[in-house]
Amino acid sequence: MTRLGDLERAVMDVLWDAVPATSDGVTVREVAEALDGRELAYTTVMTVLDRLAGKGMVQREREGRAWRYRAAASREAYIAQLMLDALDLGGSRDAALVRFARSVTGTEADVLRAALSAEAGTAADTPGQAADGPGRGLTDRVESPQADRASRPGLADEAAER
């Protein structure tokens, strides 16, 4: 996932805050007006929007001679992808998840627990859901790595060799 620069982030904030997913989007001029405190040239905003479209961050549709822009995904989806990408930076995903879980506030932990419980309930209702699929909770992955290895094809043999 592409990390955003300061100006790209400001433009995306305008799109995320001002453009409902059901709208037709906004023009370059409307984005420039929303960023009026930055005193940016119209062409600068147009270039940033064009680059964001190239990165897949925004969708655009032609309207006459102008383009209308809207975010390709929600702010929450973008942040979630950044978090997943951070987990892929190396080392142990499980250790990083445990460290993250220990750093959240009590309220944030409650939100995570509720989301994991809801996902586990959804996964349990889905026939043929893999044991290590999205419905698995964080504590399941961390507290039982041997069971996790044994439940995945190819890794059971690896575990037996150790």
PDB file of C-alpha atoms in Angstrom:
ATOM      1  CA  MET A   1       0.000   0.000   0.000  1.00  0.00           C
ATOM      2  CA  THR A   2       1.213   3.435  -0.838  1.00  0.00           C
ATOM      3  CA  ARG A   3       2.061   5.735   2.024  1.00  0.00           C
ATOM      4  CA  LEU A   4       0.828   9.238   1.451  1.00  0.00           C
ATOM      5  CA  GLY A   5       2.831  12.436   1.563  1.00  0.00           C
ATOM      6  CA  ASP A   6       1.572  15.466   3.480  1.00  0.00           C
ATOM      7  CA  LEU A   7      -0.232  17.078   0.540  1.00  0.00           C
ATOM      8  CA  GLU A   8      -1.631  13.768  -0.705  1.00  0.00           C
ATOM      9  CA  ARG A   9      -2.967  13.087   2.778  1.00  0.00           C
ATOM     10  CA  ALA A  10      -4.584  16.530   2.930  1.00  0.00           C
ATOM     11  CA  VAL A  11      -6.287  15.916  -0.431  1.00  0.00           C
ATOM     12  CA  MET A  12      -7.445  12.457   0.672  1.00  0.00           C
ATOM     13  CA  ASP A  13      -8.797  13.969   3.908  1.00  0.00           C
ATOM     14  CA  VAL A  14     -10.901  16.335   1.796  1.00  0.00           C
ATOM     15  CA  LEU A  15     -12.243  13.401  -0.214  1.00  0.00           C
ATOM     16  CA  TRP A  16     -12.844  11.215   2.843  1.00  0.00           C
ATOM     17  CA  ASP A  17     -14.515  14.004   4.825  1.00  0.00           C
ATOM     18  CA  ALA A  18     -16.483  15.793   2.125  1.00  0.00           C
ATOM     19  CA  VAL A  19     -17.505  13.137  -0.357  1.00  0.00           C
ATOM     20  CA  PRO A  20     -20.037  10.468   0.575  1.00  0.00           C
ATOM     21  CA  ALA A  21     -19.451   7.159  -1.204  1.00  0.00           C
ATOM     22  CA  THR A  22     -22.738   7.610  -3.053  1.00  0.00           C
ATOM     23  CA  SER A  23     -21.846  11.027  -4.482  1.00  0.00           C
ATOM     24  CA  ASP A  24     -20.516  11.730  -7.951  1.00  0.00           C
ATOM     25  CA  GLY A  25     -17.306  13.090  -6.426  1.00  0.00           C
ATOM     26  CA  VAL A  26     -15.726  16.520  -6.446  1.00  0.00           C
ATOM     27  CA  THR A  27     -13.825  18.588  -8.970  1.00  0.00           C
ATOM     28  CA  VAL A  28     -10.257  19.811  -8.694  1.00  0.00           C
ATOM     29  CA  ARG A  29     -11.578  23.302  -7.997  1.00  0.00           C
ATOM     30  CA  GLU A  30     -13.735  22.045  -5.100  1.00  0.00           C
ATOM     31  CA  VAL A  31     -10.753  20.236  -3.563  1.00  0.00           C
ATOM     32  CA  ALA A  32      -8.578  23.349  -4.016  1.00  0.00           C
ATOM     33  CA  GLU A  33     -11.238  25.464  -2.301  1.00  0.00           C
ATOM     34  CA  ALA A  34     -11.395  23.017   0.612  1.00  0.00           C
ATOM     35  CA  LEU A  35      -7.612  23.387   0.961  1.00  0.00           C
ATOM     36  CA  ASP A  36      -7.819  27.196   0.832  1.00  0.00           C
ATOM     37  CA  GLY A  37      -5.608  27.710   3.879  1.00  0.00           C
ATOM     38  CA  ARG A  38      -2.706  26.118   2.008  1.00  0.00           C
ATOM     39  CA  GLU A  39      -2.744  28.607  -0.895  1.00  0.00           C
ATOM     40  CA  LEU A  40      -2.141  25.930  -3.541  1.00  0.00           C
ATOM     41  CA  ALA A  41      -2.278  26.473  -7.279  1.00  0.00           C
ATOM     42  CA  TYR A  42      -5.102  24.760  -9.141  1.00  0.00           C
ATOM     43  CA  THR A  43      -2.527  22.833 -11.209  1.00  0.00           C
ATOM     44  CA  THR A  44      -0.831  21.541  -8.046  1.00  0.00           C
ATOM     45  CA  VAL A  45      -4.096  20.086  -6.759  1.00  0.00           C
ATOM     46  CA  MET A  46      -4.815  18.665 -10.212  1.00  0.00           C
ATOM     47  CA  THR A  47      -1.392  16.976 -10.290  1.00  0.00           C
ATOM     48  CA  VAL A  48      -1.854  15.493  -6.810  1.00  0.00           C
ATOM     49  CA  LEU A  49      -5.293  14.119  -7.752  1.00  0.00           C
ATOM     50  CA  ASP A  50      -3.873  12.700 -10.993  1.00  0.00           C
ATOM     51  CA  ARG A  51      -1.076  10.962  -9.087  1.00  0.00           C
ATOM     52  CA  LEU A  52      -3.529   9.610  -6.509  1.00  0.00           C
ATOM     53  CA  ALA A  53      -5.624   8.224  -9.372  1.00  0.00           C
ATOM     54  CA  GLY A  54      -2.490   6.560 -10.754  1.00  0.00           C
ATOM     55  CA  LYS A  55      -1.833   4.985  -7.354  1.00  0.00           C
ATOM     56  CA  GLY A  56      -5.398   3.658  -7.220  1.00  0.00           C
ATOM     57  CA  MET A  57      -6.274   5.818  -4.220  1.00  0.00           C
ATOM     58  CA  VAL A  58      -8.970   7.797  -6.034  1.00  0.00           C
ATOM     59  CA  GLN A  59     -11.454   7.051  -8.768  1.00  0.00           C
ATOM     60  CA  ARG A  60     -12.290   9.633 -11.358  1.00  0.00           C
ATOM     61  CA  GLU A  61     -14.983  10.086 -13.949  1.00  0.00           C
ATOM     62  CA  ARG A  62     -15.080  12.513 -16.809  1.00  0.00           C
ATOM     63  CA  GLU A  63     -17.719  15.222 -16.611  1.00  0.00           C
ATOM     64  CA  GLY A  64     -17.499  17.422 -19.690  1.00  0.00           C
ATOM     65  CA  ARG A  65     -13.950  18.746 -19.800  1.00  0.00           C
ATOM     66  CA  ALA A  66     -13.366  18.185 -16.071  1.00  0.00           C
ATOM     67  CA  TRP A  67     -12.889  15.133 -13.868  1.00  0.00           C
ATOM     68  CA  ARG A  68     -14.828  14.287 -10.729  1.00  0.00           C
ATOM     69  CA  TYR A  69     -12.863  12.517  -8.000  1.00  0.00           C
ATOM     70  CA  ARG A  70     -13.792  10.352  -5.029  1.00  0.00           C
ATOM     71  CA  ALA A  71     -11.815   8.084  -2.714  1.00  0.00           C
ATOM     72  CA  ALA A  72     -11.451   4.522  -3.987  1.00  0.00           C
ATOM     73  CA  ALA A  73     -11.743   3.164  -0.431  1.00  0.00           C
ATOM     74  CA  SER A  74     -12.680   4.489   2.993  1.00  0.00           C
ATOM     75  CA  ARG A  75     -10.170   6.025   5.385  1.00  0.00           C
ATOM     76  CA  GLU A  76     -10.655   3.007   7.657  1.00  0.00           C
ATOM     77  CA  ALA A  77      -9.855   0.568   4.830  1.00  0.00           C
ATOM     78  CA  TYR A  78      -6.705   2.548   4.006  1.00  0.00           C
ATOM     79  CA  ILE A  79      -5.527   2.558   7.625  1.00  0.00           C
ATOM     80  CA  ALA A  80      -6.284  -1.146   8.026  1.00  0.00           C
ATOM     81  CA  GLN A  81      -4.186  -1.892   4.940  1.00  0.00           C
ATOM     82  CA  LEU A  82      -1.320   0.197   6.321  1.00  0.00           C
ATOM     83  CA  MET A  83      -1.473  -1.852   9.516  1.00  0.00           C
ATOM     84  CA  LEU A  84      -1.411  -5.120   7.566  1.00  0.00           C
ATOM     85  CA  ASP A  85       1.512  -3.877   5.488  1.00  0.00           C
ATOM     86  CA  ALA A  86       3.371  -2.988   8.693  1.00  0.00           C
ATOM     87  CA  LEU A  87       2.915  -6.577   9.884  1.00  0.00           C
ATOM     88  CA  ASP A  88       4.596  -7.756   6.682  1.00  0.00           C
ATOM     89  CA  LEU A  89       7.749  -5.708   7.341  1.00  0.00           C
ATOM     90  CA  GLY A  90       9.456  -8.731   8.800  1.00  0.00           C
ATOM     91  CA  GLY A  91       9.876 -10.627  11.992  1.00  0.00           C
ATOM     92  CA  SER A  92       7.055 -12.385  13.718  1.00  0.00           C
ATOM     93  CA  ARG A  93       3.530 -11.235  12.893  1.00  0.00           C
ATOM     94  CA  ASP A  94       2.319 -12.927  16.082  1.00  0.00           C
ATOM     95  CA  ALA A  95       4.831 -11.043  18.250  1.00  0.00           C
ATOM     96  CA  ALA A  96       3.912  -7.741  16.581  1.00  0.00           C
ATOM     97  CA  LEU A  97       0.205  -8.413  17.110  1.00  0.00           C
ATOM     98  CA  VAL A  98       0.752  -9.278  20.786  1.00  0.00           C
ATOM     99  CA  ARG A  99       2.809  -6.117  21.312  1.00  0.00           C
ATOM    100  CA  PHE A 100       0.111  -4.066  19.586  1.00  0.00           C
ATOM    101  CA  ALA A 101      -2.649  -5.702  21.661  1.00  0.00           C
ATOM    102  CA  ARG A 102      -0.757  -4.887  24.864  1.00  0.00           C
ATOM    103  CA  SER A 103      -0.413  -1.232  23.839  1.00  0.00           C
ATOM    104  CA  VAL A 104      -4.089  -0.434  23.235  1.00  0.00           C
ATOM    105  CA  THR A 105      -6.345   1.175  25.813  1.00  0.00           C
ATOM    106  CA  GLY A 106      -9.072  -0.753  27.579  1.00  0.00           C
ATOM    107  CA  THR A 107     -11.743   0.757  25.326  1.00  0.00           C
ATOM    108  CA  GLU A 108      -9.745  -0.085  22.192  1.00  0.00           C
ATOM    109  CA  ALA A 109      -9.263  -3.642  23.486  1.00  0.00           C
ATOM    110  CA  ASP A 110     -13.031  -3.926  23.953  1.00  0.00           C
ATOM    111  CA  VAL A 111     -13.563  -2.806  20.350  1.00  0.00           C
ATOM    112  CA  LEU A 112     -11.050  -5.389  19.118  1.00  0.00           C
ATOM    113  CA  ARG A 113     -12.623  -8.153  21.221  1.00  0.00           C
ATOM    114  CA  ALA A 114     -16.082  -7.332  19.889  1.00  0.00           C
ATOM    115  CA  ALA A 115     -14.832  -7.278  16.294  1.00  0.00           C
ATOM    116  CA  LEU A 116     -13.001 -10.598  16.713  1.00  0.00           C
ATOM    117  CA  SER A 117     -16.045 -12.178  18.359  1.00  0.00           C
ATOM    118  CA  ALA A 118     -18.304 -10.969  15.568  1.00  0.00           C
ATOM    119  CA  GLU A 119     -15.864 -12.271  12.953  1.00  0.00           C
ATOM    120  CA  ALA A 120     -15.573 -15.614  14.762  1.00  0.00           C
ATOM    121  CA  GLY A 121     -19.369 -15.885  14.790  1.00  0.00           C
ATOM    122  CA  THR A 122     -19.493 -15.130  11.069  1.00  0.00           C
ATOM    123  CA  ALA A 123     -16.739 -17.651  10.343  1.00  0.00           C
ATOM    124  CA  ALA A 124     -18.483 -20.332  12.414  1.00  0.00           C
ATOM    125  CA  ASP A 125     -21.622 -19.827  10.340  1.00  0.00           C
ATOM    126  CA  THR A 126     -19.690 -20.275   7.082  1.00  0.00           C
ATOM    127  CA  PRO A 127     -19.416 -23.932   5.992  1.00  0.00           C
ATOM    128  CA  GLY A 128     -15.913 -24.999   4.999  1.00  0.00           C
ATOM    129  CA  GLN A 129     -14.189 -22.085   6.761  1.00  0.00           C
ATOM    130  CA  ALA A 130     -10.525 -22.925   7.299  1.00  0.00           C
ATOM    131  CA  ALA A 131      -9.437 -23.288  10.917  1.00  0.00           C
ATOM    132  CA  ASP A 132      -6.862 -20.560  10.513  1.00  0.00           C
ATOM    133  CA  GLY A 133      -9.113 -18.214   8.534  1.00  0.00           C
ATOM    134  CA  PRO A 134     -10.161 -14.693   9.361  1.00  0.00           C
ATOM    135  CA  GLY A 135     -12.435 -15.842  12.171  1.00  0.00           C
ATOM    136  CA  ARG A 136      -9.517 -16.871  14.382  1.00  0.00           C
ATOM    137  CA  GLY A 137      -8.980 -14.622  17.340  1.00  0.00           C
ATOM    138  CA  LEU A 138      -5.660 -13.033  18.303  1.00  0.00           C
ATOM    139  CA  THR A 139      -5.356 -15.142  21.437  1.00  0.00           C
ATOM    140  CA  ASP A 140      -5.882 -18.336  19.427  1.00  0.00           C
ATOM    141  CA  ARG A 141      -2.919 -17.487  17.181  1.00  0.00           C
ATOM    142  CA  VAL A 142      -0.625 -16.433  20.006  1.00  0.00           C
ATOM    143  CA  GLU A 143      -1.422 -19.021  22.674  1.00  0.00           C
ATOM    144  CA  SER A 144      -1.384 -22.062  20.433  1.00  0.00           C
ATOM    145  CA  PRO A 145       1.285 -21.832  17.719  1.00  0.00           C
ATOM    146  CA  GLN A 146       1.814 -25.624  17.647  1.00  0.00           C
ATOM    147  CA  ALA A 147      -1.882 -26.240  17.002  1.00  0.00           C
ATOM    148  CA  ASP A 148      -1.767 -23.510  14.378  1.00  0.00           C
ATOM    149  CA  ARG A 149       1.137 -25.191  12.546  1.00  0.00           C
ATOM    150  CA  ALA A 150      -0.512 -28.597  12.751  1.00  0.00           C
ATOM    151  CA  SER A 151      -3.771 -27.274  11.311  1.00  0.00           C
ATOM    152  CA  ARG A 152      -2.194 -26.023   8.078  1.00  0.00           C
ATOM    153  CA  PRO A 153      -1.122 -28.399   5.292  1.00  0.00           C
ATOM    154  CA  GLY A 154       2.650 -28.540   4.863  1.00  0.00           C
ATOM    155  CA  LEU A 155       3.354 -27.031   8.248  1.00  0.00           C
ATOM    156  CA  ALA A 156       2.357 -30.190  10.136  1.00  0.00           C
ATOM    157  CA  ASP A 157       5.301 -32.011   8.494  1.00  0.00           C
ATOM    158  CA  GLU A 158       7.587 -29.096   9.370  1.00  0.00           C
ATOM    159  CA  ALA A 159       6.504 -29.256  13.021  1.00  0.00           C
ATOM    160  CA  ALA A 160       7.018 -33.037  13.138  1.00  0.00           C
ATOM    161  CA  GLU A 161      10.598 -32.664  11.841  1.00  0.00           C
ATOM    162  CA  ARG A 162      11.516 -30.349  14.747  1.00  0.00           C
TER     163      ARG A 162
END
